[in-house]
Structure formats: structure tokens, C-alpha cells
Coordinates of C-alpha atoms and ligand atoms in Angstrom, one line a residue:
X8 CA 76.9 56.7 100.4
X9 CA 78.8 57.7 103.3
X10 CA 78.8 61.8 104.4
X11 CA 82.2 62.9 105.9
X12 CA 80.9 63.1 109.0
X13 CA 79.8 59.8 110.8
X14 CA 76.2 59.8 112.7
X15 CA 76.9 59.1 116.5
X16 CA 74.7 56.6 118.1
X17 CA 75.0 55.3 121.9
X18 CA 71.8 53.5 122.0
X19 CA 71.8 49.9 120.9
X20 CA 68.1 50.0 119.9
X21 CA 69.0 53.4 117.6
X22 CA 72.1 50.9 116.8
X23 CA 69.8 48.2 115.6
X24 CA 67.4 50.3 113.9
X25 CA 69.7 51.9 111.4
X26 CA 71.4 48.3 110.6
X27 CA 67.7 47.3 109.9
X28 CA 67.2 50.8 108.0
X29 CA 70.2 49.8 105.8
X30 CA 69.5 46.2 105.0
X31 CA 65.8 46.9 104.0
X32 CA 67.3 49.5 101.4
X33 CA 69.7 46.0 100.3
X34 CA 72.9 47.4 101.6
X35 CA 75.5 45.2 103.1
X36 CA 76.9 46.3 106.5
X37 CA 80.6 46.5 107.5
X38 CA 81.2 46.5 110.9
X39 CA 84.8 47.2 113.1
X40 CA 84.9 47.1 116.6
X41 CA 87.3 49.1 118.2
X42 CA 88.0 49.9 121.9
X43 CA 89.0 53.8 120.4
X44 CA 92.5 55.8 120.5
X45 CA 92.4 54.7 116.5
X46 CA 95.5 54.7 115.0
X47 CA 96.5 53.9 111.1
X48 CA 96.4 49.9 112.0
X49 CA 92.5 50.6 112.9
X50 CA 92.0 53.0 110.5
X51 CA 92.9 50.1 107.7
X52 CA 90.5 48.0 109.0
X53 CA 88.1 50.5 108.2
X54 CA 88.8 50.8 104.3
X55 CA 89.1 47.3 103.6
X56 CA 85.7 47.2 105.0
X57 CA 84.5 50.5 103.3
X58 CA 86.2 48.1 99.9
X59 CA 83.9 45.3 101.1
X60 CA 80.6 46.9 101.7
X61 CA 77.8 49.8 101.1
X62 CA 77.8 51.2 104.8
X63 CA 80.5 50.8 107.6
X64 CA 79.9 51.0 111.1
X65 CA 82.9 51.3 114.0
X66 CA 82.5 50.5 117.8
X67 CA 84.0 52.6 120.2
X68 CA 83.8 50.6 123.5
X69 CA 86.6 49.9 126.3
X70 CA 84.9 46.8 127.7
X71 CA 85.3 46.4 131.3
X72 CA 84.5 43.0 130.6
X73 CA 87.9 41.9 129.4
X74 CA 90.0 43.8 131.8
X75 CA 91.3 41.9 135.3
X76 CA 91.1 44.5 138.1
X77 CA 94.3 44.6 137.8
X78 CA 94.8 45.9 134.6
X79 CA 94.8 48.7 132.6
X80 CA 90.8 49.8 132.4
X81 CA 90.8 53.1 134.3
X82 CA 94.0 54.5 132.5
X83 CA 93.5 53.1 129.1
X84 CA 94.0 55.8 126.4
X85 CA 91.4 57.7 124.9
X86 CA 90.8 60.6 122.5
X87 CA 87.3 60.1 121.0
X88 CA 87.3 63.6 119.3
X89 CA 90.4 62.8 117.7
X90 CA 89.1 59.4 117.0
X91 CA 85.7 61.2 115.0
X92 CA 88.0 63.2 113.4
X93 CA 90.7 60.5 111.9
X94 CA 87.4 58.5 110.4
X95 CA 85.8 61.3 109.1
X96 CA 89.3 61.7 107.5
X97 CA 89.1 58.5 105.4
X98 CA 88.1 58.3 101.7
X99 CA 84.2 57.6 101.9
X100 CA 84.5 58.5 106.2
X101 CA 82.4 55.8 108.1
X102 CA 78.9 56.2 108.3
X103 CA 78.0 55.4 112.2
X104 CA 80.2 55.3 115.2
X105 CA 78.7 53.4 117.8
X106 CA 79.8 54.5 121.2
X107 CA 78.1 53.0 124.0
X108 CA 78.5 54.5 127.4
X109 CA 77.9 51.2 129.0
X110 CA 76.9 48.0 127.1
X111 CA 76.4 45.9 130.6
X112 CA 73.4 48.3 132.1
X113 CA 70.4 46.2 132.2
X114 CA 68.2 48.7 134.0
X115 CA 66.1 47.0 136.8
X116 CA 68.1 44.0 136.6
X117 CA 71.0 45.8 137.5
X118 CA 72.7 44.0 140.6
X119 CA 70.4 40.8 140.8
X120 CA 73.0 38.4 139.6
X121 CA 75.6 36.9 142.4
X122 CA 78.6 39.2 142.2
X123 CA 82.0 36.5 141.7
X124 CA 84.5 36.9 144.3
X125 CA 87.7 37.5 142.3
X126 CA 88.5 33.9 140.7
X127 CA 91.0 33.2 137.8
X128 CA 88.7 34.6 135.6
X129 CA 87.1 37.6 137.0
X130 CA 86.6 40.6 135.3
X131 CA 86.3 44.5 136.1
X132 CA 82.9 43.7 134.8
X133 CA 82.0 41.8 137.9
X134 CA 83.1 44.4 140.2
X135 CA 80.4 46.6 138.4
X136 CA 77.6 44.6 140.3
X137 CA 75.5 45.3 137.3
X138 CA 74.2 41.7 137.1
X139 CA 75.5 40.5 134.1
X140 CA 76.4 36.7 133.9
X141 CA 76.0 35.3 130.7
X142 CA 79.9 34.7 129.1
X143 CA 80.6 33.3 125.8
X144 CA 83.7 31.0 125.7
X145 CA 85.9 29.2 122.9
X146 CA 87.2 26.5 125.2
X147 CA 90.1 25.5 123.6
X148 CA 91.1 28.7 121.2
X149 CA 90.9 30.5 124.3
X150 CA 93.9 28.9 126.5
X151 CA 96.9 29.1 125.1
X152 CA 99.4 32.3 124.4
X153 CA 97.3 35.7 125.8
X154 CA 95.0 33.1 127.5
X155 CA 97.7 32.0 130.1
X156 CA 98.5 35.2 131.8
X157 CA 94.7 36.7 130.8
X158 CA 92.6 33.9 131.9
X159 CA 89.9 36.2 131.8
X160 CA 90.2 37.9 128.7
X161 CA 89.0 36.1 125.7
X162 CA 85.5 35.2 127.4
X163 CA 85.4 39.0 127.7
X164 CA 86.5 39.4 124.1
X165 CA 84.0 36.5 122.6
X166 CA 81.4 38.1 124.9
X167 CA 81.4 41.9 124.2
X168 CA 81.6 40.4 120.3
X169 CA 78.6 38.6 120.7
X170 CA 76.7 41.5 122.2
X171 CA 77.8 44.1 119.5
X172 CA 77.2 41.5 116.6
X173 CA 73.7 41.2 117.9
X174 CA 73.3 45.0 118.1
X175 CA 75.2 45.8 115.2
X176 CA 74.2 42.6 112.5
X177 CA 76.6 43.1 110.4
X178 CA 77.5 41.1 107.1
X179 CA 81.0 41.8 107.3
X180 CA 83.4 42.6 110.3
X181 CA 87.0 43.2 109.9
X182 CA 89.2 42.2 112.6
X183 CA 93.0 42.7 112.8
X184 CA 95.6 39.9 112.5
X185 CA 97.9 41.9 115.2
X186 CA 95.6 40.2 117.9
X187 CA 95.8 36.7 115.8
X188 CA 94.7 34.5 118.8
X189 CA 91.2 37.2 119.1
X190 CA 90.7 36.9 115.5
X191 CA 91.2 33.1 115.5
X192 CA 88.4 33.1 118.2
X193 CA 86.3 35.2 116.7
X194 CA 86.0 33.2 114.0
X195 CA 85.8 30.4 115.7
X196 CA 83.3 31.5 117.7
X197 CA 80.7 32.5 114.5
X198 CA 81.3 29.3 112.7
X199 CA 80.0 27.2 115.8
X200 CA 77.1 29.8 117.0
X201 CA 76.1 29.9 113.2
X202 CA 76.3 33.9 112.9
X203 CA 75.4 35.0 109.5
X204 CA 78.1 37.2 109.3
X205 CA 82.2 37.1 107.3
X206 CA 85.4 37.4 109.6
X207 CA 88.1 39.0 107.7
X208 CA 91.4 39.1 109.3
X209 CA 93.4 42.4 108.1
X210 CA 97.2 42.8 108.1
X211 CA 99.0 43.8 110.6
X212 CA 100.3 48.2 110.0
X213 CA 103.2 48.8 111.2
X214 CA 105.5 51.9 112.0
X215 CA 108.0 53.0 109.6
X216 CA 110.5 51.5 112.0
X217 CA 108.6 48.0 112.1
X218 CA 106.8 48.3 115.1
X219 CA 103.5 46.9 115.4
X220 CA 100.8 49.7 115.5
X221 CA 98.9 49.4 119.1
X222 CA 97.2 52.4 121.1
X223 CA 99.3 51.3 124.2
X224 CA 102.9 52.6 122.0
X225 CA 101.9 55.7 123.6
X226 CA 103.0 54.3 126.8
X227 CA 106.3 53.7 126.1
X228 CA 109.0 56.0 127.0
X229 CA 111.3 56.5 123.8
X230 CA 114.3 54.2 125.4
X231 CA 111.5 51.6 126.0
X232 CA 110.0 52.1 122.1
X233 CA 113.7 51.9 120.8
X234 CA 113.5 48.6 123.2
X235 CA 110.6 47.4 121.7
X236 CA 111.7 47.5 118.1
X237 CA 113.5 44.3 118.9
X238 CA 110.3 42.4 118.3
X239 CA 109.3 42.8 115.3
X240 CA 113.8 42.7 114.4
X241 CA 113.7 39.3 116.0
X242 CA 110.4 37.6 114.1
X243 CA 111.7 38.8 111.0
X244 CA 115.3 36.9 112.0
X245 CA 113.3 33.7 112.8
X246 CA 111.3 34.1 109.6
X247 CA 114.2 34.4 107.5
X248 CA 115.8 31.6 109.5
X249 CA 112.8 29.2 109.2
X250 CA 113.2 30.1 105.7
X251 CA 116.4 28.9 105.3
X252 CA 115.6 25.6 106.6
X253 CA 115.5 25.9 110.4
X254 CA 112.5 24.3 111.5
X255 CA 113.3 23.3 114.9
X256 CA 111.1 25.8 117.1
X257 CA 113.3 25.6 120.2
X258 CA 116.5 27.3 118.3
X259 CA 113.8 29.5 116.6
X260 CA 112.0 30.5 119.7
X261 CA 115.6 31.0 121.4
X262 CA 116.7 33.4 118.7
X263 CA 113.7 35.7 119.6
X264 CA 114.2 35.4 123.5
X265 CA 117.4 36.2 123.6
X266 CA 117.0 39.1 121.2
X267 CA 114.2 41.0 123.3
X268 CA 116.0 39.9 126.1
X269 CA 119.2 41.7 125.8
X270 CA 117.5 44.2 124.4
X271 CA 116.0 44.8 128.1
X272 CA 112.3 43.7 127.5
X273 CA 110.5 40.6 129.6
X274 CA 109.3 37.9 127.8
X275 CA 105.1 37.2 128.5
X276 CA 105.5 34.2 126.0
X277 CA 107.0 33.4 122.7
X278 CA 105.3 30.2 121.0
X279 CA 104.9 29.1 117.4
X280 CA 101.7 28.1 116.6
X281 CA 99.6 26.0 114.2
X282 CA 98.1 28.9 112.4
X283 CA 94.3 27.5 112.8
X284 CA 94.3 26.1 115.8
X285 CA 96.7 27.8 117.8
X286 CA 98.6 24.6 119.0
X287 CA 102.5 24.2 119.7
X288 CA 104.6 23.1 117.6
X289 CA 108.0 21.5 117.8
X290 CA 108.9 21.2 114.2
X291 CA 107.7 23.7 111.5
X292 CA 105.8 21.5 108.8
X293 CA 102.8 23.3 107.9
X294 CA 101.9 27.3 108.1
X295 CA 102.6 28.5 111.7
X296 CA 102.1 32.2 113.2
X297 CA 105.2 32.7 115.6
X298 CA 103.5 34.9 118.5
X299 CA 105.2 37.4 120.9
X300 CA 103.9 38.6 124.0
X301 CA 106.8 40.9 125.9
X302 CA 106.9 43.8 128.4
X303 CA 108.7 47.0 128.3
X304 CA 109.1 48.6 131.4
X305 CA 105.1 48.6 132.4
X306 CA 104.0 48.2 128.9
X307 CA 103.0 44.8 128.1
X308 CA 103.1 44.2 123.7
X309 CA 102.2 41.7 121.5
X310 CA 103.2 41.2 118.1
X311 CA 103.1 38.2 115.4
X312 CA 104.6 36.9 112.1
X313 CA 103.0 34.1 109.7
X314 CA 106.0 31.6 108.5
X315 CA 104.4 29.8 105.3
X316 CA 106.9 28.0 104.0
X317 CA 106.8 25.6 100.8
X318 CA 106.7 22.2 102.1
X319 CA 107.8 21.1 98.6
X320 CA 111.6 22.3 99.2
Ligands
LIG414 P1 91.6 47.5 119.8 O1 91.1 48.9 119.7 O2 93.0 47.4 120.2 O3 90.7 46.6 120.5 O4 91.7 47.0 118.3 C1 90.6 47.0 117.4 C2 90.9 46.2 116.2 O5 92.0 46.8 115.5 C3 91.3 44.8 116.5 O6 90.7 43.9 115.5 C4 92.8 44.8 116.4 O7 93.3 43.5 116.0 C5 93.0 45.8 115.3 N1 94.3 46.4 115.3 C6 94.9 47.0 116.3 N2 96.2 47.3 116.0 C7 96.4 46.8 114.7 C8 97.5 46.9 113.8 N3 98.7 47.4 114.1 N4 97.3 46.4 112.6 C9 96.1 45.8 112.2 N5 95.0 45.8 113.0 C10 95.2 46.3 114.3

């Protein structure tokens, strides 16, 4: 049973030790990584795995490895106290928060690898020198939507998931839906590599307002937030038009554009997708997951809605 308070470990062979610990006393193992500055969307993670298992363990790790150098690494939020706090918070707390000060030190190897020269798909990670160069990719899953302006970042995603399943070994691990294409690969990504271990995709929490929860919110100035409401306004529009039998995606992806448009935000991408793998489609016949990637002043969001309708209409 969890105490309030969660035991801190930075070590991965500590890490690995107390998974052991647990599984030898027949407990099953939640796990939720996190890159920190937890909010309620996070937080829900955490009790449908605290529903799902004995013990649940939550990652706190900003991994340079899925950052571009020119992104937001150095200056992304952080407020790990407050972070403790808001888990210890939750009925049954969490019982270990793994936060690893850097999950790419190998020690003596350190630097031995050749260092890439920028490339699309560089990382902060290689500008570390630290000699890491073994990548995980989902070749196809990986492409599309985020994957076109961050060519770099679901290698880093599948990667740093990798390394923290095999510190971790978890049963269980509870990812969000608010980052569908991640999940999608995640999941992906343990079927083929034969991982003994459940991908649960969670809702996505919202605001009261209907913004999508994300620790870059803070970012936004309150014109740009008020802005930014016009994301989540729009997919519900398309939804409810989808639902009333428009099925073209063009008109449907139009709606959304112009609606963040006027509203002053930049459209990344707006695409509706085959819900499993990820694919364009022109003509809604099957259960699609209409994806929204837009900037607000420097503040780049993403947001998502499923569209299930009954074929049998
Ligand atoms: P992050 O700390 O942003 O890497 O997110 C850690 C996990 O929390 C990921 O699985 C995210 O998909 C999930 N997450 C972030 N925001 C939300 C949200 N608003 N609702 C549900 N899950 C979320």
C-alpha cells in the first residue's frame, strides 16, 4: 500500500531493484512517465493506474533526447516540489518517483560515439557528446502530424520509453490520449519489440473552459489562452458537423482552419486520421481522431478529438 509520501529514486539500478522488490512480493506495477510540471491531465493518469495496479511508479525526466536544439529544452517548465507535493496529494499518493538527473550518462563511455552534425533528425541529446547512439524508431507511426515539423522527436519519444520500460518493468503504463500520435507509437512500438507490459491510453482533461491541459498553458499570455480556446471550439464544431453527416474532410478541416485562424493562432497542421494507423483520410468511413497542431504567439499546442460515428446511419 502506498504511504503519502512517494520514495525518491534517481538511480536506475535502485529503480530496478524496487520493481524486482515488488514483483517478488506478486504485486503488479503501474508505471507513468512524465517529463514533470504535473498538472490534473497527468495527475489522472496516475489514478487510473493506482485503479489498475498494487504499486505506481511516475518518471520525472525532460529528455534532451526529443528536443531539436532549437526548441524548448533549456526553458521548459519545472516545479518538482510542487510536482511531489500534487502526487502525494492523490488518494493512495504514488509510491516512487523516479527522477533521473541524466538517463544518457554512460560513465567511461561517455563521448566515444561519433557526435551527428545537426541533420533532420538531431537531437539536444547529440550535442551532449555523451556517446549515446542507439535510437528506437516506429518507421511509419512516426511520420505524419507532429513527425513533419519534429522529425526528430518520436525516435526520441520511442527511445527514452524504451530505456525507462527497461529500468522501470512495469505491467502497466498509462499514457495520455492528448499526445494520440505518442500513444499510438508507444503502442506500437511494445507490440513489435514483444514488451510484456499494457499500454492504456487515458482521456484527454481539460480546463473548465475546454482547453486541453498541457504544462506549456503556462506560456500563454491570457489574450493568447483566450486565443487558444478556439481549438478545442472548432473540433467540437467539426465533430458535431461530422455528426450530422459531413464526411468530407476538406470542408471539415476548413472549418477548423479558418476558426483558429481568425482567431489569430498559426496552423502547425490540422489532419484527420485513421485512428490506428494514423493515415489521411478524405472521406470519414470508419473511427478517425481529427488532430490539431497550432501556435499562439510562441506557444506551439496540440489538441485532438476522436469522431466515431455509426457507419450504420
Ligand atoms: P508530458 O509530461 O507532457 O510528457 O506528459 C506526460 C503524460 O501525460 C503523457 O502521456 C501525456 O499524453 C499525458 N498528458 C499530458 N497532458 C494531458 C492531458 N491534458 N490529458 C491527459 N493526458 C495528458
Amino acid at each position: 500500500m502506498a504511504s503519502t509520501t512517494p520514495k525518491l529514486i534517481s538511480d536506475k539500478n535502485e529503480m530496478r531493484n524496487w520493481s524486482r522488490s515488488m514483483r517478488a512480493q506478486g504485486k503488479l506495477i503501474g508505471f507513468v512517465p512524465t517529463m514533470g510540471f504535473l498538472h490534473m491531465g497527468h495527475l489522472s493518469l496516475v489514478s487510473q493506474a493506482r485503479s489498475l495496479c498494487d504499486v505506481v511508479a511516475v518518471s520525472i525526466y525532460v529528455n534532451p533526447g526529443q528536443f531539436a536544439p532549437s526548441e524548448d529544452l533549456s526553458t521548459y517548465p519545472s516545479d518538482f516540489h510542487g510536482d511531489l507535493r500534487k502526487l502525494a496529494s492523490l488518494p493512495g499518493g504514488v509510491d516512487v518517483v523516479f527522477h533521473p538527473h541524466n538517463l544518457y550518462d554512460y560513465g567511461n563511455n561517455s563521448g566515444d560515439a561519433v557526435v551527428e552534425e545537426g541533420g533532420a533528425a538531431a537531437s539536444c541529446l547529440e550535442s551532449l557528446g555523451l556517446g549515446h547512439e542507439s535510437w528506437v524508431r516506429v518507421e511509419k507511426l512516426e511520420v505524419g502530424l507532429c513527425g513533419k515539423s519534429r522529425p526528430h522527436f518520436f525516435r526520441g519519444v520511442a527511445t527514452v520509453v524504451t530505456k525507462l520500460f527497461n529500468i522501470v518493468e512495469p505491467d502497466v503504463a498509462v499514457f495520455g490520449k492528448k499526445d494520440y500520435q505518442q500513444w499510438r507509437v508507444i503502442q506500437r512500438m511494445v507490440r513489435d519489440l514483444d514488451f510484456s507490459i499494457k499500454v492504456i491510453g487515458a482521456e484527454i482533461a481539460r480546463e473548465n473552459d475546454g482547453l486541453a491541459m498541457s504544462s506549456r498553458n503556462v506560456r500563454l499570455s491570457p489574450e493568447e489562452r483566450e486565443k487558444a480556446l478556439s481549438i478545442n471550439k472548432s473540433l467540437l464544431k467539426a465533430k458535431s458537423a461530422a455528426e450530422d453527416g459531413q464526411v468530407h474532410c476538406d470542408k471539415l478541416k476548413n472549418l477548423v482552419i479558418q476558426c483558429i485562424t481568425d482567431a489569430g493562432g498559426r496552423i502547425d497542421y490540422a489532419e484527420i486520421v485513421d485512428q490506428n494507423n494514423l493515415r489521411p483520410v478524405e472521406q470519414i468511413k470508419g473511427p478517425v481522431v481529427f488532430c490539431i497542431a497550432a501556435w499562439f504567439g510562441k506557444v506551439r499546442l496540440i489538441d485532438n478529438m476522436e469522431i466515431n460515428l455509426s457507419m450504420d446511419d
